[in-house]
């Protein structure tokens, strides 16, 4: 199933609950602008390589477009379009003054040198610099992109428009970035997992967690949950997964990943398992924190966790979502679960605009407050309307965007 079809199914469920008219649904589902650009660069070898970049600006009814930039070999327009719409609902769920956008380049960062990635990134800015900016559209990191790349974006944008740190978020802390931005998505996933456990009346210490993906989000979520005395019983990345019912040594895992270019390969602290075994691990909470579309109609029956927290964007296909719901599995949806990243991006943007530096304590405090508030609203709506958390989150997000559209008008 195409990513966009999946996003549409979830949207339709909320739109039906909200009784949205056909014309409003059509307006909200249509992206405002879609851009596809050619990015030719000279490889270090002197050869020419041509990449394709996308930026989809989905909706700006509630504020400037906002969303990450993904560098991955599977990026295509359909994928970016779906992820852009997710950003619109996500910023609305946490009620921050943005719309939604997403960008991407079809590229395998691991096959490129740092200098080649810099050339591609700067070329991308050259191609779209008049389509984004602090009040228009603000990119940020996503899968395959880093704080360093955000610094190149700010620098390249500045060549056209002058000093504008608020044109991109997720920058290095020492280069107009925000302390706590990098950990924010994983921290949010951890904090919301604890809230959900409490709401479900479950004891937090000893909770068995399995995490698929050990990148920026997976590592920070693991650390946060480990600090809360949860047991991380399984983790995996694209090639290696490990399991230990007594709990893996999280600090050792983090150290290993740090010293092996972020990979788990060669980790000796647990039993090696396959990626499918990881998803089917005997645990209390499964956290997919890697690619989208990993839990499908085919493998959903194997999931043993009674709770799934979507740290990745769109990890569960609708067919799987239905199967899990029928079995009573509670799913905390992506547009709430991983909203910590974009929320901290908002703080960074505010800080940049005020030319002021926030402390880490302030960032964490505000982040926890905003995510906690959004969680309570989604939880209450889910209870009062007797709908799954995903539908409730979409109802909250889509409803807010529809309301802003009416308030602002379309004339
Ligand atoms: N890429 C992240 C997301 O999917 C963060 C986006 C942002 O900070 O703008 O939510």
Short mmCIF file of C-alpha atoms and ligand atoms in Angstrom, two decimals:
data_model
loop_
_atom_site.label_atom_id
_atom_site.label_comp_id
_atom_site.label_asym_id
_atom_site.label_seq_id
_atom_site.Cartn_x
_atom_site.Cartn_y
_atom_site.Cartn_z
CA UNK A 1 0.00 0.00 0.00
CA UNK A 2 1.25 3.50 -0.84
CA UNK A 3 2.03 5.65 2.19
CA UNK A 4 -0.41 8.26 0.94
CA UNK A 5 -3.33 5.81 0.81
CA UNK A 6 -2.67 4.81 4.42
CA UNK A 7 -2.64 8.43 5.59
CA UNK A 8 -5.90 8.98 3.71
CA UNK A 9 -7.63 6.08 5.46
CA UNK A 10 -6.74 7.46 8.89
CA UNK A 11 -7.82 10.95 7.80
CA UNK A 12 -11.18 9.67 6.52
CA UNK A 13 -11.99 7.97 9.84
CA UNK A 14 -11.48 11.24 11.71
CA UNK A 15 -13.28 13.29 9.05
CA UNK A 16 -16.32 11.02 9.39
CA UNK A 17 -16.33 11.45 13.18
CA UNK A 18 -16.02 15.22 12.73
CA UNK A 19 -18.75 15.26 10.09
CA UNK A 20 -16.53 17.27 7.74
CA UNK A 21 -18.08 18.20 4.41
CA UNK A 22 -16.75 16.67 1.18
CA UNK A 23 -15.43 20.08 0.06
CA UNK A 24 -13.50 20.59 3.33
CA UNK A 25 -12.07 17.06 3.09
CA UNK A 26 -10.88 17.72 -0.44
CA UNK A 27 -9.28 21.01 0.58
CA UNK A 28 -7.50 19.45 3.58
CA UNK A 29 -6.23 16.48 1.61
CA UNK A 30 -4.74 18.55 -1.20
CA UNK A 31 -1.17 19.77 -0.78
CA UNK A 32 -0.70 23.48 -1.35
CA UNK A 33 2.52 23.06 -3.29
CA UNK A 34 4.67 20.14 -4.48
CA UNK A 35 8.17 20.69 -5.77
CA UNK A 36 10.51 18.24 -7.48
CA UNK A 37 14.01 19.39 -8.35
CA UNK A 38 17.08 17.99 -10.05
CA UNK A 39 20.23 17.99 -7.89
CA UNK A 40 23.33 17.33 -9.97
CA UNK A 41 26.64 17.24 -8.08
CA UNK A 42 30.21 16.37 -8.81
CA UNK A 43 31.23 13.26 -6.88
CA UNK A 44 34.65 13.25 -5.13
CA UNK A 45 35.79 11.06 -8.04
CA UNK A 46 34.94 13.84 -10.52
CA UNK A 47 31.98 11.93 -11.90
CA UNK A 48 28.58 13.64 -12.12
CA UNK A 49 25.73 12.21 -10.05
CA UNK A 50 22.15 13.44 -10.34
CA UNK A 51 19.74 13.17 -7.41
CA UNK A 52 16.09 14.16 -7.11
CA UNK A 53 14.82 16.35 -4.28
CA UNK A 54 11.24 16.96 -3.17
CA UNK A 55 9.46 19.42 -0.94
CA UNK A 56 5.76 19.06 -0.36
CA UNK A 57 4.10 21.96 1.44
CA UNK A 58 0.85 20.43 2.55
CA UNK A 59 -1.02 23.02 4.60
CA UNK A 60 -0.31 26.40 6.22
CA UNK A 61 -3.72 27.28 7.64
CA UNK A 62 -2.30 27.41 11.20
CA UNK A 63 1.14 28.88 10.47
CA UNK A 64 4.23 28.45 8.28
CA UNK A 65 4.83 25.02 6.73
CA UNK A 66 7.04 22.89 8.96
CA UNK A 67 8.67 19.50 8.60
CA UNK A 68 11.82 17.49 8.20
CA UNK A 69 14.04 16.59 5.30
CA UNK A 70 14.60 12.89 4.69
CA UNK A 71 17.63 11.42 2.88
CA UNK A 72 16.85 7.81 1.99
CA UNK A 73 17.04 5.65 -1.15
CA UNK A 74 13.29 4.91 -1.01
CA UNK A 75 12.14 8.54 -0.90
CA UNK A 76 9.61 9.35 -3.61
CA UNK A 77 6.90 11.95 -4.12
CA UNK A 78 4.13 9.76 -2.75
CA UNK A 79 6.09 9.10 0.42
CA UNK A 80 6.93 12.78 0.97
CA UNK A 81 3.33 13.77 0.29
CA UNK A 82 2.05 11.41 2.97
CA UNK A 83 4.68 12.54 5.47
CA UNK A 84 3.88 16.21 4.77
CA UNK A 85 0.22 15.65 5.65
CA UNK A 86 1.26 13.83 8.84
CA UNK A 87 3.20 16.96 9.82
CA UNK A 88 0.08 19.11 9.38
CA UNK A 89 -1.93 16.92 11.78
CA UNK A 90 1.05 16.55 14.15
CA UNK A 91 1.68 20.28 14.65
CA UNK A 92 -2.07 20.72 15.17
CA UNK A 93 -2.31 17.90 17.75
CA UNK A 94 0.34 19.56 19.92
CA UNK A 95 -1.17 22.95 19.05
CA UNK A 96 1.96 24.73 17.88
CA UNK A 97 1.63 27.54 15.31
CA UNK A 98 2.69 25.67 12.19
CA UNK A 99 1.32 23.87 9.21
CA UNK A 100 2.91 20.79 7.69
CA UNK A 101 5.53 20.02 5.05
CA UNK A 102 8.13 17.38 4.27
CA UNK A 103 11.13 17.17 2.01
CA UNK A 104 13.39 14.45 0.84
CA UNK A 105 16.20 13.44 -1.44
CA UNK A 106 16.37 9.99 -3.01
CA UNK A 107 19.87 9.18 -1.88
CA UNK A 108 21.71 6.63 0.30
CA UNK A 109 23.73 8.82 2.70
CA UNK A 110 25.93 5.86 3.67
CA UNK A 111 27.17 5.64 0.06
CA UNK A 112 28.22 9.31 -0.02
CA UNK A 113 31.11 11.18 1.52
CA UNK A 114 30.39 14.09 3.85
CA UNK A 115 31.49 16.54 1.16
CA UNK A 116 29.15 14.95 -1.39
CA UNK A 117 26.26 15.25 1.09
CA UNK A 118 27.17 18.88 1.64
CA UNK A 119 27.10 19.54 -2.11
CA UNK A 120 23.68 17.88 -2.46
CA UNK A 121 22.30 19.82 0.51
CA UNK A 122 23.58 23.16 -0.75
CA UNK A 123 22.25 22.36 -4.25
CA UNK A 124 18.86 21.64 -2.72
CA UNK A 125 18.88 25.05 -1.03
CA UNK A 126 19.91 26.69 -4.33
CA UNK A 127 16.91 25.05 -5.97
CA UNK A 128 14.25 25.94 -3.38
CA UNK A 129 15.61 28.92 -1.41
CA UNK A 130 12.80 31.21 -2.51
CA UNK A 131 10.18 28.66 -1.41
CA UNK A 132 11.17 28.39 2.25
CA UNK A 133 12.22 30.72 5.07
CA UNK A 134 11.38 31.67 8.68
CA UNK A 135 7.82 32.78 7.91
CA UNK A 136 7.17 30.47 5.00
CA UNK A 137 8.44 26.93 5.50
CA UNK A 138 11.02 25.69 8.00
CA UNK A 139 12.87 22.41 7.31
CA UNK A 140 14.44 20.25 10.03
CA UNK A 141 16.22 16.89 10.34
CA UNK A 142 14.49 13.59 9.66
CA UNK A 143 15.74 10.13 8.77
CA UNK A 144 19.20 10.32 7.18
CA UNK A 145 19.77 14.00 7.91
CA UNK A 146 21.77 15.58 10.73
CA UNK A 147 22.35 18.81 12.62
CA UNK A 148 25.42 19.49 10.44
CA UNK A 149 23.26 19.45 7.33
CA UNK A 150 20.89 21.96 8.95
CA UNK A 151 23.92 24.22 9.51
CA UNK A 152 24.75 23.99 5.77
CA UNK A 153 21.13 24.85 4.97
CA UNK A 154 21.22 27.93 7.21
CA UNK A 155 24.55 29.01 5.73
CA UNK A 156 23.46 28.51 2.12
CA UNK A 157 20.10 30.21 2.70
CA UNK A 158 21.96 33.15 4.24
CA UNK A 159 23.89 33.68 1.00
CA UNK A 160 20.62 34.61 -0.69
CA UNK A 161 18.61 36.16 2.13
CA UNK A 162 21.08 37.28 4.83
CA UNK A 163 21.42 36.02 8.41
CA UNK A 164 18.26 33.97 9.11
CA UNK A 165 18.84 31.27 11.75
CA UNK A 166 15.08 30.66 12.00
CA UNK A 167 14.94 29.38 8.39
CA UNK A 168 15.74 25.83 9.58
CA UNK A 169 15.64 23.98 12.92
CA UNK A 170 17.63 21.10 14.37
CA UNK A 171 20.90 23.00 13.94
CA UNK A 172 23.99 22.21 16.06
CA UNK A 173 23.67 23.74 19.55
CA UNK A 174 26.82 25.83 19.01
CA UNK A 175 25.41 27.14 15.73
CA UNK A 176 22.05 28.65 16.70
CA UNK A 177 20.59 25.28 17.72
CA UNK A 178 18.61 24.43 20.82
CA UNK A 179 19.96 22.42 23.75
CA UNK A 180 17.63 19.43 23.95
CA UNK A 181 16.43 19.47 20.32
CA UNK A 182 18.37 16.36 19.40
CA UNK A 183 16.99 14.27 22.27
CA UNK A 184 13.49 15.73 22.01
CA UNK A 185 11.77 13.15 19.80
CA UNK A 186 13.11 10.19 21.82
CA UNK A 187 12.48 11.94 25.12
CA UNK A 188 8.91 12.67 24.04
CA UNK A 189 8.40 9.04 23.02
CA UNK A 190 9.66 7.96 26.46
CA UNK A 191 7.61 10.50 28.41
CA UNK A 192 4.41 9.69 26.49
CA UNK A 193 4.99 5.95 26.92
CA UNK A 194 5.09 6.49 30.69
CA UNK A 195 1.91 8.59 30.58
CA UNK A 196 0.16 5.88 28.60
CA UNK A 197 1.31 3.14 31.00
CA UNK A 198 0.02 5.16 33.94
CA UNK A 199 -3.32 5.83 32.25
CA UNK A 200 -3.67 2.11 31.54
CA UNK A 201 -3.03 1.42 35.21
CA UNK A 202 0.24 -0.43 34.57
CA UNK A 203 3.27 -0.31 36.81
CA UNK A 204 6.25 1.45 35.19
CA UNK A 205 9.34 -0.16 36.80
CA UNK A 206 10.14 -3.45 35.12
CA UNK A 207 7.98 -2.73 32.03
CA UNK A 208 9.47 -4.75 29.15
CA UNK A 209 10.20 -2.64 26.08
CA UNK A 210 11.29 -3.66 22.56
CA UNK A 211 12.65 -0.97 20.25
CA UNK A 212 13.02 -1.33 16.48
CA UNK A 213 15.54 1.25 15.26
CA UNK A 214 18.49 2.56 17.21
CA UNK A 215 19.04 5.93 15.57
CA UNK A 216 18.41 9.32 17.12
CA UNK A 217 14.87 8.50 18.26
CA UNK A 218 15.43 4.90 19.40
CA UNK A 219 18.56 5.68 21.43
CA UNK A 220 17.05 8.60 23.31
CA UNK A 221 13.80 6.75 23.96
CA UNK A 222 15.79 3.75 25.27
CA UNK A 223 17.80 5.95 27.61
CA UNK A 224 14.74 7.78 28.93
CA UNK A 225 12.82 4.57 29.59
CA UNK A 226 15.86 2.89 31.12
CA UNK A 227 16.21 5.86 33.50
CA UNK A 228 12.54 5.30 34.43
CA UNK A 229 13.46 1.71 35.42
CA UNK A 230 11.84 0.03 32.42
CA UNK A 231 13.57 -3.05 31.06
CA UNK A 232 14.73 -2.78 27.44
CA UNK A 233 14.42 -6.43 26.42
CA UNK A 234 15.06 -6.12 22.67
CA UNK A 235 16.58 -3.58 20.28
CA UNK A 236 17.50 -3.74 16.64
CA UNK A 237 18.71 -1.65 13.72
CA UNK A 238 18.55 -2.33 9.98
CA UNK A 239 20.89 -5.32 10.18
CA UNK A 240 21.23 -6.57 13.76
CA UNK A 241 18.80 -7.21 16.62
CA UNK A 242 19.40 -8.40 20.17
CA UNK A 243 17.25 -9.78 22.93
CA UNK A 244 17.51 -10.46 26.67
CA UNK A 245 14.41 -10.98 28.85
CA UNK A 246 16.37 -9.78 31.90
CA UNK A 247 16.97 -6.47 30.14
CA UNK A 248 19.82 -5.41 27.86
CA UNK A 249 22.57 -3.19 29.23
CA UNK A 250 21.34 0.10 27.74
CA UNK A 251 24.41 2.14 28.63
CA UNK A 252 26.61 -0.48 26.96
CA UNK A 253 24.33 -0.47 23.90
CA UNK A 254 24.64 3.32 23.64
CA UNK A 255 28.40 3.14 24.03
CA UNK A 256 28.62 0.42 21.39
CA UNK A 257 26.49 2.36 18.92
CA UNK A 258 28.53 5.52 19.50
CA UNK A 259 31.81 3.75 18.79
CA UNK A 260 30.48 1.82 15.75
CA UNK A 261 29.14 4.68 13.63
CA UNK A 262 25.68 4.27 15.17
CA UNK A 263 25.43 0.53 14.33
CA UNK A 264 24.67 -2.38 16.63
CA UNK A 265 26.77 -4.84 14.63
CA UNK A 266 29.14 -6.78 16.91
CA UNK A 267 27.22 -6.05 20.14
CA UNK A 268 27.91 -8.93 22.48
CA UNK A 269 25.41 -8.26 25.28
CA UNK A 270 22.38 -10.33 24.25
CA UNK A 271 21.07 -13.14 22.12
CA UNK A 272 21.09 -12.24 18.40
CA UNK A 273 17.59 -12.38 16.86
CA UNK A 274 16.12 -11.48 13.46
CA UNK A 275 14.23 -8.30 12.66
CA UNK A 276 10.93 -10.21 12.54
CA UNK A 277 11.65 -11.82 15.90
CA UNK A 278 12.23 -8.35 17.32
CA UNK A 279 8.76 -7.19 16.21
CA UNK A 280 7.27 -10.35 17.69
CA UNK A 281 9.22 -10.09 20.97
CA UNK A 282 7.48 -11.04 24.21
CA UNK A 283 7.25 -7.56 25.76
CA UNK A 284 4.81 -5.01 27.18
CA UNK A 285 5.56 -2.14 24.79
CA UNK A 286 6.78 -2.34 21.20
CA UNK A 287 8.32 0.87 19.85
CA UNK A 288 8.89 0.94 16.08
CA UNK A 289 11.40 3.78 15.68
CA UNK A 290 12.69 3.25 12.16
CA UNK A 291 11.01 3.19 8.74
CA UNK A 292 7.32 3.44 7.91
CA UNK A 293 5.15 0.48 6.88
CA UNK A 294 6.94 -2.15 9.00
CA UNK A 295 3.83 -3.61 10.67
CA UNK A 296 1.57 -4.95 7.93
CA UNK A 297 -1.49 -7.10 7.50
CA UNK A 298 0.91 -10.03 7.13
CA UNK A 299 3.01 -9.71 10.29
CA UNK A 300 0.52 -7.97 12.64
CA UNK A 301 -0.73 -11.28 14.03
CA UNK A 302 2.78 -12.04 15.29
CA UNK A 303 2.96 -8.89 17.46
CA UNK A 304 2.75 -9.94 21.09
CA UNK A 305 3.03 -6.52 22.75
CA UNK A 306 -0.28 -5.21 24.15
CA UNK A 307 0.94 -1.62 23.57
CA UNK A 308 2.61 -0.16 20.47
CA UNK A 309 4.10 3.35 20.52
CA UNK A 310 4.73 4.75 17.03
CA UNK A 311 8.05 6.57 17.34
CA UNK A 312 8.55 6.33 13.56
CA UNK A 313 6.23 8.04 11.11
CA UNK A 314 3.56 5.69 9.73
CA UNK A 315 5.05 2.36 10.91
CA UNK A 316 1.64 0.60 11.03
CA UNK A 317 -0.35 0.01 7.85
CA UNK A 318 -4.15 0.42 8.18
CA UNK A 319 -4.81 -3.31 7.69
CA UNK A 320 -2.46 -4.03 10.60
CA UNK A 321 -4.01 -1.23 12.65
CA UNK A 322 -7.42 -2.93 12.31
CA UNK A 323 -6.02 -6.33 13.27
CA UNK A 324 -4.26 -4.88 16.33
CA UNK A 325 -7.38 -2.94 17.37
CA UNK A 326 -9.50 -6.08 17.08
CA UNK A 327 -7.13 -7.78 19.52
CA UNK A 328 -7.32 -4.84 21.95
CA UNK A 329 -3.74 -3.69 21.34
CA UNK A 330 -3.39 -0.03 22.34
CA UNK A 331 -1.55 2.07 19.74
CA UNK A 332 -0.15 5.50 20.57
CA UNK A 333 -0.14 7.14 17.12
CA UNK A 334 2.85 8.80 15.44
CA UNK A 335 1.27 12.26 15.20
CA UNK A 336 1.30 12.38 19.00
CA UNK A 337 4.02 9.91 19.99
CA UNK A 338 6.84 11.50 18.00
CA UNK A 339 5.69 15.13 18.17
CA UNK A 340 8.45 16.00 20.65
CA UNK A 341 10.86 16.72 17.80
CA UNK A 342 8.80 19.34 16.05
CA UNK A 343 7.75 20.83 19.38
CA UNK A 344 11.40 21.40 20.28
CA UNK A 345 11.90 22.75 16.76
CA UNK A 346 9.30 25.36 17.60
CA UNK A 347 11.29 26.35 20.72
CA UNK A 348 14.43 26.63 18.57
CA UNK A 349 12.61 28.85 16.07
CA UNK A 350 11.23 31.06 18.85
CA UNK A 351 14.72 31.28 20.39
CA UNK A 352 16.26 32.20 17.01
CA UNK A 353 13.68 34.88 16.43
CA UNK A 354 14.32 36.38 19.87
CA UNK A 355 18.10 36.00 19.55
CA UNK A 356 18.00 34.38 22.97
CA UNK A 357 19.25 31.05 24.31
CA UNK A 358 16.97 28.77 26.33
CA UNK A 359 18.40 26.50 29.03
CA UNK A 360 18.07 22.72 28.74
CA UNK A 361 15.84 22.66 31.84
CA UNK A 362 13.46 25.13 30.29
CA UNK A 363 13.34 23.16 27.03
CA UNK A 364 12.60 19.90 28.85
CA UNK A 365 10.00 21.48 31.12
CA UNK A 366 8.11 23.15 28.27
CA UNK A 367 8.35 20.03 26.12
CA UNK A 368 6.91 17.81 28.85
CA UNK A 369 4.13 20.32 29.48
CA UNK A 370 3.05 20.59 25.84
CA UNK A 371 3.21 16.86 25.16
CA UNK A 372 1.41 16.09 28.42
CA UNK A 373 -1.38 18.48 27.53
CA UNK A 374 -1.79 17.00 24.05
CA UNK A 375 -1.79 13.48 25.49
CA UNK A 376 -4.57 14.33 27.96
CA UNK A 377 -6.68 15.93 25.22
CA UNK A 378 -6.30 12.91 22.95
CA UNK A 379 -6.96 10.50 25.81
CA UNK A 380 -10.15 12.33 26.85
CA UNK A 381 -11.45 12.53 23.29
CA UNK A 382 -10.75 8.84 22.76
CA UNK A 383 -12.67 8.01 25.95
CA UNK A 384 -15.61 10.32 25.32
CA UNK A 385 -16.07 9.32 21.66
CA UNK A 386 -15.17 5.66 22.18
CA UNK A 387 -12.58 5.73 19.37
CA UNK A 388 -8.98 4.49 19.23
CA UNK A 389 -6.23 6.94 20.23
CA UNK A 390 -5.24 7.34 16.58
CA UNK A 391 -8.70 8.44 15.49
CA UNK A 392 -8.89 10.78 18.50
CA UNK A 393 -5.50 12.33 17.63
CA UNK A 394 -6.56 12.81 14.01
CA UNK A 395 -9.88 14.30 15.14
CA UNK A 396 -8.04 16.81 17.31
CA UNK A 397 -5.47 17.68 14.61
CA UNK A 398 -7.77 17.67 11.58
CA UNK A 399 -10.46 19.54 13.54
CA UNK A 400 -8.03 22.32 14.47
CA UNK A 401 -6.82 22.70 10.87
CA UNK A 402 -10.39 22.76 9.57
CA UNK A 403 -11.32 25.40 12.15
CA UNK A 404 -8.33 27.59 11.20
CA UNK A 405 -9.29 27.22 7.54
CA UNK A 406 -12.79 28.48 8.30
CA UNK A 407 -11.50 31.30 10.51
CA UNK A 408 -8.92 32.45 7.94
CA UNK A 409 -11.24 31.93 5.00
CA UNK A 410 -10.29 30.77 1.53
CA UNK A 411 -11.08 33.87 -0.49
N1 LIG B 1 11.29 15.12 11.23
C1 LIG B 1 10.62 15.30 12.47
C2 LIG B 1 9.19 14.81 12.38
O1 LIG B 1 8.85 13.99 11.56
C3 LIG B 1 10.76 16.72 13.00
C4 LIG B 1 10.22 17.79 12.11
C5 LIG B 1 10.54 19.21 12.54
O2 LIG B 1 11.20 19.38 13.57
O3 LIG B 1 10.14 20.12 11.83
O4 LIG B 1 8.36 15.15 13.18
#
